C-alpha cells in the first residue's frame, strides 16, 4: 500500500519545521507586466497569454520556496476562468510543484453525488480510464471538498485516498464573514451546523484510516475563528486542519495555530501575502520571487514563534 497523504505531509512538515502552505491563486493584476509581455510575444490568444503568464509566475515562486515550504495549494477557479489554457497551466503547475518535492492541494471544493462525485474524484486526485490504461487529469496529492451532500458525495474521494495515498480537506468552518449565515445555525440537538459537520468528518476518517495518528481526511477551519478552532480540535483530534485567513484576511499567527494539536496537525495558508509580497516590500517587479521567499520565511518564523508560545 502507498504511504498515506497524512504521513507524507507530517514527514515533510517536520523536515522543514514549517506548517505553512503557499497558495498560488493568481489573478491578472497580481502578475508582473514583464511576464504578460513575454507571453504576448509567443503568439498566444489573449486568454492563453494570461494563463501562460500564470505558469511562469508559479514556476518562479515554486523554485524560490522549494527548500522552506512543504505544501502548495492551487485555487482551481483562478485557472478555470481562462478555459482550456488555464486548466492546462494548472495541471502543469501541479506537476512542476511535485517534481520539486511539494505536496499539492487542488482547492476545488468539489461537491456532488454518485457517478458525478466519482468523476470529480478521478479528475482531481485519481486516474480515469482511457483506451489503454489510466490517465490522470490533475493528480494532486489532495483536494478540498464540500461535504454538504453527505456520505454519498464523500465516499468516492475517500476511495481514492485509500487506494492512491491521497488526501481530502472537508469544508467545516470557513474563513469568510458570512459563514455564520449557515454554519452557525443551531440544530435540534443543540449543535451548530459546523459542529455537526466536524463530527461527521471525524466519523468518516475512522472508516478511512483508523490506525493513523493523523487522518488523510482533513478539515478546512479558518484562522479568523480561533475560538471555534480550539473547540473543533476536541471534535476532530485526528484531522489536519487546512487553515485559510492568515495575513490578508486579517488573522495573525496566534489565531492560525489555535486549532493545532500538541503543536501539530495544521497547515496555514497564505496566498496574496506571499504572491504580492514584492509590491508591499517596494521591490521592482523582476524580484517578485525574491519577495515571495522573504515573506514565506517571515511567515515561517512567525508561526514557529506562535507555536513555541502556544
PDB file of N, CA and C in Angstrom, residues 224-284:
ATOM      1  N   UNK A 224      -9.689  32.872  11.039  1.00  0.00           N
ATOM      2  CA  UNK A 224     -10.458  34.001  11.543  1.00  0.00           C
ATOM      3  C   UNK A 224     -11.435  33.604  12.651  1.00  0.00           C
ATOM      4  N   UNK A 225     -11.482  32.311  12.994  1.00  0.00           N
ATOM      5  CA  UNK A 225     -12.358  31.823  14.058  1.00  0.00           C
ATOM      6  C   UNK A 225     -11.534  31.002  15.062  1.00  0.00           C
ATOM      7  N   UNK A 226     -10.579  31.620  15.777  1.00  0.00           N
ATOM      8  CA  UNK A 226      -9.679  30.843  16.642  1.00  0.00           C
ATOM      9  C   UNK A 226     -10.378  30.126  17.783  1.00  0.00           C
ATOM     10  N   UNK A 227     -11.387  30.725  18.375  1.00  0.00           N
ATOM     11  CA  UNK A 227     -12.080  30.056  19.478  1.00  0.00           C
ATOM     12  C   UNK A 227     -12.819  28.816  18.992  1.00  0.00           C
ATOM     13  N   UNK A 228     -13.451  28.938  17.831  1.00  0.00           N
ATOM     14  CA  UNK A 228     -14.132  27.790  17.251  1.00  0.00           C
ATOM     15  C   UNK A 228     -13.126  26.703  16.868  1.00  0.00           C
ATOM     16  N   UNK A 229     -11.946  27.124  16.387  1.00  0.00           N
ATOM     17  CA  UNK A 229     -10.924  26.154  16.008  1.00  0.00           C
ATOM     18  C   UNK A 229     -10.477  25.325  17.212  1.00  0.00           C
ATOM     19  N   UNK A 230     -10.321  25.978  18.359  1.00  0.00           N
ATOM     20  CA  UNK A 230      -9.939  25.246  19.572  1.00  0.00           C
ATOM     21  C   UNK A 230     -11.003  24.219  19.940  1.00  0.00           C
ATOM     22  N   UNK A 231     -12.262  24.626  19.862  1.00  0.00           N
ATOM     23  CA  UNK A 231     -13.344  23.702  20.196  1.00  0.00           C
ATOM     24  C   UNK A 231     -13.448  22.573  19.179  1.00  0.00           C
ATOM     25  N   UNK A 232     -13.215  22.892  17.920  1.00  0.00           N
ATOM     26  CA  UNK A 232     -13.308  21.873  16.876  1.00  0.00           C
ATOM     27  C   UNK A 232     -12.197  20.839  17.009  1.00  0.00           C
ATOM     28  N   UNK A 233     -11.070  21.241  17.559  1.00  0.00           N
ATOM     29  CA  UNK A 233      -9.990  20.265  17.736  1.00  0.00           C
ATOM     30  C   UNK A 233     -10.431  19.122  18.639  1.00  0.00           C
ATOM     31  N   UNK A 234     -11.230  19.401  19.650  1.00  0.00           N
ATOM     32  CA  UNK A 234     -11.697  18.325  20.530  1.00  0.00           C
ATOM     33  C   UNK A 234     -12.650  17.388  19.793  1.00  0.00           C
ATOM     34  N   UNK A 235     -13.342  17.888  18.797  1.00  0.00           N
ATOM     35  CA  UNK A 235     -14.243  17.054  17.997  1.00  0.00           C
ATOM     36  C   UNK A 235     -13.493  16.288  16.911  1.00  0.00           C
ATOM     37  N   UNK A 236     -12.386  16.849  16.456  1.00  0.00           N
ATOM     38  CA  UNK A 236     -11.623  16.237  15.362  1.00  0.00           C
ATOM     39  C   UNK A 236     -10.154  16.102  15.768  1.00  0.00           C
ATOM     40  N   UNK A 237      -9.849  15.236  16.707  1.00  0.00           N
ATOM     41  CA  UNK A 237      -8.474  15.149  17.204  1.00  0.00           C
ATOM     42  C   UNK A 237      -7.460  14.632  16.189  1.00  0.00           C
ATOM     43  N   UNK A 238      -7.934  13.921  15.155  1.00  0.00           N
ATOM     44  CA  UNK A 238      -7.012  13.299  14.193  1.00  0.00           C
ATOM     45  C   UNK A 238      -6.956  14.039  12.855  1.00  0.00           C
ATOM     46  N   UNK A 239      -7.652  15.141  12.756  1.00  0.00           N
ATOM     47  CA  UNK A 239      -7.723  15.827  11.470  1.00  0.00           C
ATOM     48  C   UNK A 239      -6.608  16.850  11.301  1.00  0.00           C
ATOM     49  N   UNK A 240      -6.004  16.869  10.108  1.00  0.00           N
ATOM     50  CA  UNK A 240      -5.195  18.008   9.723  1.00  0.00           C
ATOM     51  C   UNK A 240      -6.143  19.156   9.400  1.00  0.00           C
ATOM     52  N   UNK A 241      -5.894  20.311   9.972  1.00  0.00           N
ATOM     53  CA  UNK A 241      -6.674  21.496   9.662  1.00  0.00           C
ATOM     54  C   UNK A 241      -5.966  22.274   8.554  1.00  0.00           C
ATOM     55  N   UNK A 242      -6.659  22.512   7.461  1.00  0.00           N
ATOM     56  CA  UNK A 242      -6.189  23.442   6.438  1.00  0.00           C
ATOM     57  C   UNK A 242      -6.769  24.794   6.800  1.00  0.00           C
ATOM     58  N   UNK A 243      -5.886  25.773   7.059  1.00  0.00           N
ATOM     59  CA  UNK A 243      -6.283  26.999   7.750  1.00  0.00           C
ATOM     60  C   UNK A 243      -6.089  28.208   6.844  1.00  0.00           C
ATOM     61  N   UNK A 244      -7.156  28.666   6.194  1.00  0.00           N
ATOM     62  CA  UNK A 244      -7.087  29.929   5.452  1.00  0.00           C
ATOM     63  C   UNK A 244      -7.326  31.105   6.396  1.00  0.00           C
ATOM     64  N   UNK A 245      -7.094  32.301   5.908  1.00  0.00           N
ATOM     65  CA  UNK A 245      -7.419  33.500   6.679  1.00  0.00           C
ATOM     66  C   UNK A 245      -6.237  34.227   7.279  1.00  0.00           C
ATOM     67  N   UNK A 246      -5.021  33.609   7.210  1.00  0.00           N
ATOM     68  CA  UNK A 246      -3.837  34.258   7.768  1.00  0.00           C
ATOM     69  C   UNK A 246      -3.408  35.418   6.866  1.00  0.00           C
ATOM     70  N   UNK A 247      -3.013  36.513   7.468  1.00  0.00           N
ATOM     71  CA  UNK A 247      -2.438  37.613   6.701  1.00  0.00           C
ATOM     72  C   UNK A 247      -3.473  38.510   6.069  1.00  0.00           C
ATOM     73  N   UNK A 248      -3.690  38.362   4.764  1.00  0.00           N
ATOM     74  CA  UNK A 248      -4.542  39.281   4.014  1.00  0.00           C
ATOM     75  C   UNK A 248      -5.976  39.311   4.524  1.00  0.00           C
ATOM     76  N   UNK A 249      -6.463  38.199   5.093  1.00  0.00           N
ATOM     77  CA  UNK A 249      -7.827  38.161   5.617  1.00  0.00           C
ATOM     78  C   UNK A 249      -7.917  38.592   7.074  1.00  0.00           C
ATOM     79  N   UNK A 250      -6.775  38.934   7.677  1.00  0.00           N
ATOM     80  CA  UNK A 250      -6.809  39.568   8.981  1.00  0.00           C
ATOM     81  C   UNK A 250      -6.361  38.756  10.173  1.00  0.00           C
ATOM     82  N   UNK A 251      -6.178  37.449  10.021  1.00  0.00           N
ATOM     83  CA  UNK A 251      -5.772  36.621  11.160  1.00  0.00           C
ATOM     84  C   UNK A 251      -4.259  36.626  11.320  1.00  0.00           C
ATOM     85  N   UNK A 252      -3.812  36.613  12.571  1.00  0.00           N
ATOM     86  CA  UNK A 252      -2.389  36.532  12.862  1.00  0.00           C
ATOM     87  C   UNK A 252      -1.953  35.111  13.145  1.00  0.00           C
ATOM     88  N   UNK A 253      -0.673  34.939  13.459  1.00  0.00           N
ATOM     89  CA  UNK A 253      -0.119  33.605  13.684  1.00  0.00           C
ATOM     90  C   UNK A 253      -0.743  32.926  14.896  1.00  0.00           C
ATOM     91  N   UNK A 254      -0.990  33.679  15.964  1.00  0.00           N
ATOM     92  CA  UNK A 254      -1.595  33.092  17.167  1.00  0.00           C
ATOM     93  C   UNK A 254      -2.986  32.556  16.846  1.00  0.00           C
ATOM     94  N   UNK A 255      -3.747  33.306  16.070  1.00  0.00           N
ATOM     95  CA  UNK A 255      -5.068  32.841  15.635  1.00  0.00           C
ATOM     96  C   UNK A 255      -4.937  31.581  14.792  1.00  0.00           C
ATOM     97  N   UNK A 256      -3.969  31.580  13.888  1.00  0.00           N
ATOM     98  CA  UNK A 256      -3.826  30.486  12.933  1.00  0.00           C
ATOM     99  C   UNK A 256      -3.480  29.160  13.600  1.00  0.00           C
ATOM    100  N   UNK A 257      -2.723  29.196  14.685  1.00  0.00           N
ATOM    101  CA  UNK A 257      -2.299  27.938  15.317  1.00  0.00           C
ATOM    102  C   UNK A 257      -3.224  27.531  16.464  1.00  0.00           C
ATOM    103  N   UNK A 258      -4.323  28.254  16.651  1.00  0.00           N
ATOM    104  CA  UNK A 258      -5.219  27.968  17.778  1.00  0.00           C
ATOM    105  C   UNK A 258      -5.772  26.552  17.746  1.00  0.00           C
ATOM    106  N   UNK A 259      -5.957  26.006  16.545  1.00  0.00           N
ATOM    107  CA  UNK A 259      -6.533  24.675  16.438  1.00  0.00           C
ATOM    108  C   UNK A 259      -5.524  23.561  16.306  1.00  0.00           C
ATOM    109  N   UNK A 260      -4.241  23.859  16.439  1.00  0.00           N
ATOM    110  CA  UNK A 260      -3.226  22.807  16.359  1.00  0.00           C
ATOM    111  C   UNK A 260      -3.380  21.843  17.535  1.00  0.00           C
ATOM    112  N   UNK A 261      -2.925  20.607  17.347  1.00  0.00           N
ATOM    113  CA  UNK A 261      -2.955  19.602  18.408  1.00  0.00           C
ATOM    114  C   UNK A 261      -1.521  19.289  18.825  1.00  0.00           C
ATOM    115  N   UNK A 262      -1.140  19.696  20.036  1.00  0.00           N
ATOM    116  CA  UNK A 262       0.219  19.477  20.518  1.00  0.00           C
ATOM    117  C   UNK A 262       1.240  19.997  19.505  1.00  0.00           C
ATOM    118  N   UNK A 263       0.964  21.210  19.006  1.00  0.00           N
ATOM    119  CA  UNK A 263       1.831  21.919  18.064  1.00  0.00           C
ATOM    120  C   UNK A 263       1.910  21.235  16.703  1.00  0.00           C
ATOM    121  N   UNK A 264       0.967  20.352  16.401  1.00  0.00           N
ATOM    122  CA  UNK A 264       0.922  19.647  15.133  1.00  0.00           C
ATOM    123  C   UNK A 264      -0.494  19.725  14.552  1.00  0.00           C
ATOM    124  N   UNK A 265      -0.626  19.165  13.346  1.00  0.00           N
ATOM    125  CA  UNK A 265      -1.954  18.962  12.789  1.00  0.00           C
ATOM    126  C   UNK A 265      -2.567  20.146  12.096  1.00  0.00           C
ATOM    127  N   UNK A 266      -1.738  21.128  11.691  1.00  0.00           N
ATOM    128  CA  UNK A 266      -2.289  22.276  10.996  1.00  0.00           C
ATOM    129  C   UNK A 266      -1.451  22.692   9.806  1.00  0.00           C
ATOM    130  N   UNK A 267      -2.126  23.252   8.806  1.00  0.00           N
ATOM    131  CA  UNK A 267      -1.479  23.821   7.627  1.00  0.00           C
ATOM    132  C   UNK A 267      -2.038  25.232   7.458  1.00  0.00           C
ATOM    133  N   UNK A 268      -1.184  26.231   7.539  1.00  0.00           N
ATOM    134  CA  UNK A 268      -1.624  27.617   7.487  1.00  0.00           C
ATOM    135  C   UNK A 268      -1.331  28.176   6.098  1.00  0.00           C
ATOM    136  N   UNK A 269      -2.382  28.601   5.415  1.00  0.00           N
ATOM    137  CA  UNK A 269      -2.238  29.066   4.037  1.00  0.00           C
ATOM    138  C   UNK A 269      -2.025  30.575   3.952  1.00  0.00           C
ATOM    139  N   UNK A 270      -1.157  30.971   3.034  1.00  0.00           N
ATOM    140  CA  UNK A 270      -1.023  32.377   2.645  1.00  0.00           C
ATOM    141  C   UNK A 270      -0.947  32.431   1.132  1.00  0.00           C
ATOM    142  N   UNK A 271      -1.821  33.204   0.535  1.00  0.00           N
ATOM    143  CA  UNK A 271      -1.840  33.339  -0.924  1.00  0.00           C
ATOM    144  C   UNK A 271      -1.376  34.737  -1.326  1.00  0.00           C
ATOM    145  N   UNK A 272      -2.257  35.731  -1.174  1.00  0.00           N
ATOM    146  CA  UNK A 272      -1.890  37.092  -1.567  1.00  0.00           C
ATOM    147  C   UNK A 272      -0.669  37.598  -0.808  1.00  0.00           C
ATOM    148  N   UNK A 273      -0.564  37.221   0.475  1.00  0.00           N
ATOM    149  CA  UNK A 273       0.552  37.715   1.275  1.00  0.00           C
ATOM    150  C   UNK A 273       1.899  37.349   0.692  1.00  0.00           C
ATOM    151  N   UNK A 274       1.995  36.152   0.110  1.00  0.00           N
ATOM    152  CA  UNK A 274       3.246  35.704  -0.489  1.00  0.00           C
ATOM    153  C   UNK A 274       3.348  36.148  -1.945  1.00  0.00           C
ATOM    154  N   UNK A 275       2.267  35.958  -2.707  1.00  0.00           N
ATOM    155  CA  UNK A 275       2.324  36.297  -4.128  1.00  0.00           C
ATOM    156  C   UNK A 275       2.599  37.773  -4.376  1.00  0.00           C
ATOM    157  N   UNK A 276       2.035  38.636  -3.526  1.00  0.00           N
ATOM    158  CA  UNK A 276       2.150  40.079  -3.735  1.00  0.00           C
ATOM    159  C   UNK A 276       3.164  40.735  -2.800  1.00  0.00           C
ATOM    160  N   UNK A 277       3.984  39.932  -2.161  1.00  0.00           N
ATOM    161  CA  UNK A 277       4.949  40.484  -1.203  1.00  0.00           C
ATOM    162  C   UNK A 277       5.873  41.503  -1.852  1.00  0.00           C
ATOM    163  N   UNK A 278       6.237  41.270  -3.101  1.00  0.00           N
ATOM    164  CA  UNK A 278       7.162  42.194  -3.780  1.00  0.00           C
ATOM    165  C   UNK A 278       6.600  43.607  -3.841  1.00  0.00           C
ATOM    166  N   UNK A 279       5.282  43.738  -3.963  1.00  0.00           N
ATOM    167  CA  UNK A 279       4.678  45.067  -4.000  1.00  0.00           C
ATOM    168  C   UNK A 279       4.742  45.734  -2.634  1.00  0.00           C
ATOM    169  N   UNK A 280       4.408  44.979  -1.606  1.00  0.00           N
ATOM    170  CA  UNK A 280       4.433  45.522  -0.247  1.00  0.00           C
ATOM    171  C   UNK A 280       5.843  45.910   0.167  1.00  0.00           C
ATOM    172  N   UNK A 281       6.819  45.147  -0.305  1.00  0.00           N
ATOM    173  CA  UNK A 281       8.216  45.403   0.061  1.00  0.00           C
ATOM    174  C   UNK A 281       8.845  46.510  -0.777  1.00  0.00           C
ATOM    175  N   UNK A 282       8.131  46.977  -1.799  1.00  0.00           N
ATOM    176  CA  UNK A 282       8.662  48.023  -2.658  1.00  0.00           C
ATOM    177  C   UNK A 282       9.734  47.551  -3.610  1.00  0.00           C
ATOM    178  N   UNK A 283       9.724  46.277  -3.935  1.00  0.00           N
ATOM    179  CA  UNK A 283      10.717  45.733  -4.860  1.00  0.00           C
ATOM    180  C   UNK A 283      10.296  45.993  -6.312  1.00  0.00           C
ATOM    181  N   UNK A 284      11.249  45.983  -7.233  1.00  0.00           N
ATOM    182  CA  UNK A 284      10.876  46.003  -8.648  1.00  0.00           C
ATOM    183  C   UNK A 284      10.199  44.686  -9.012  1.00  0.00           C
TER     184      UNK A 284
END
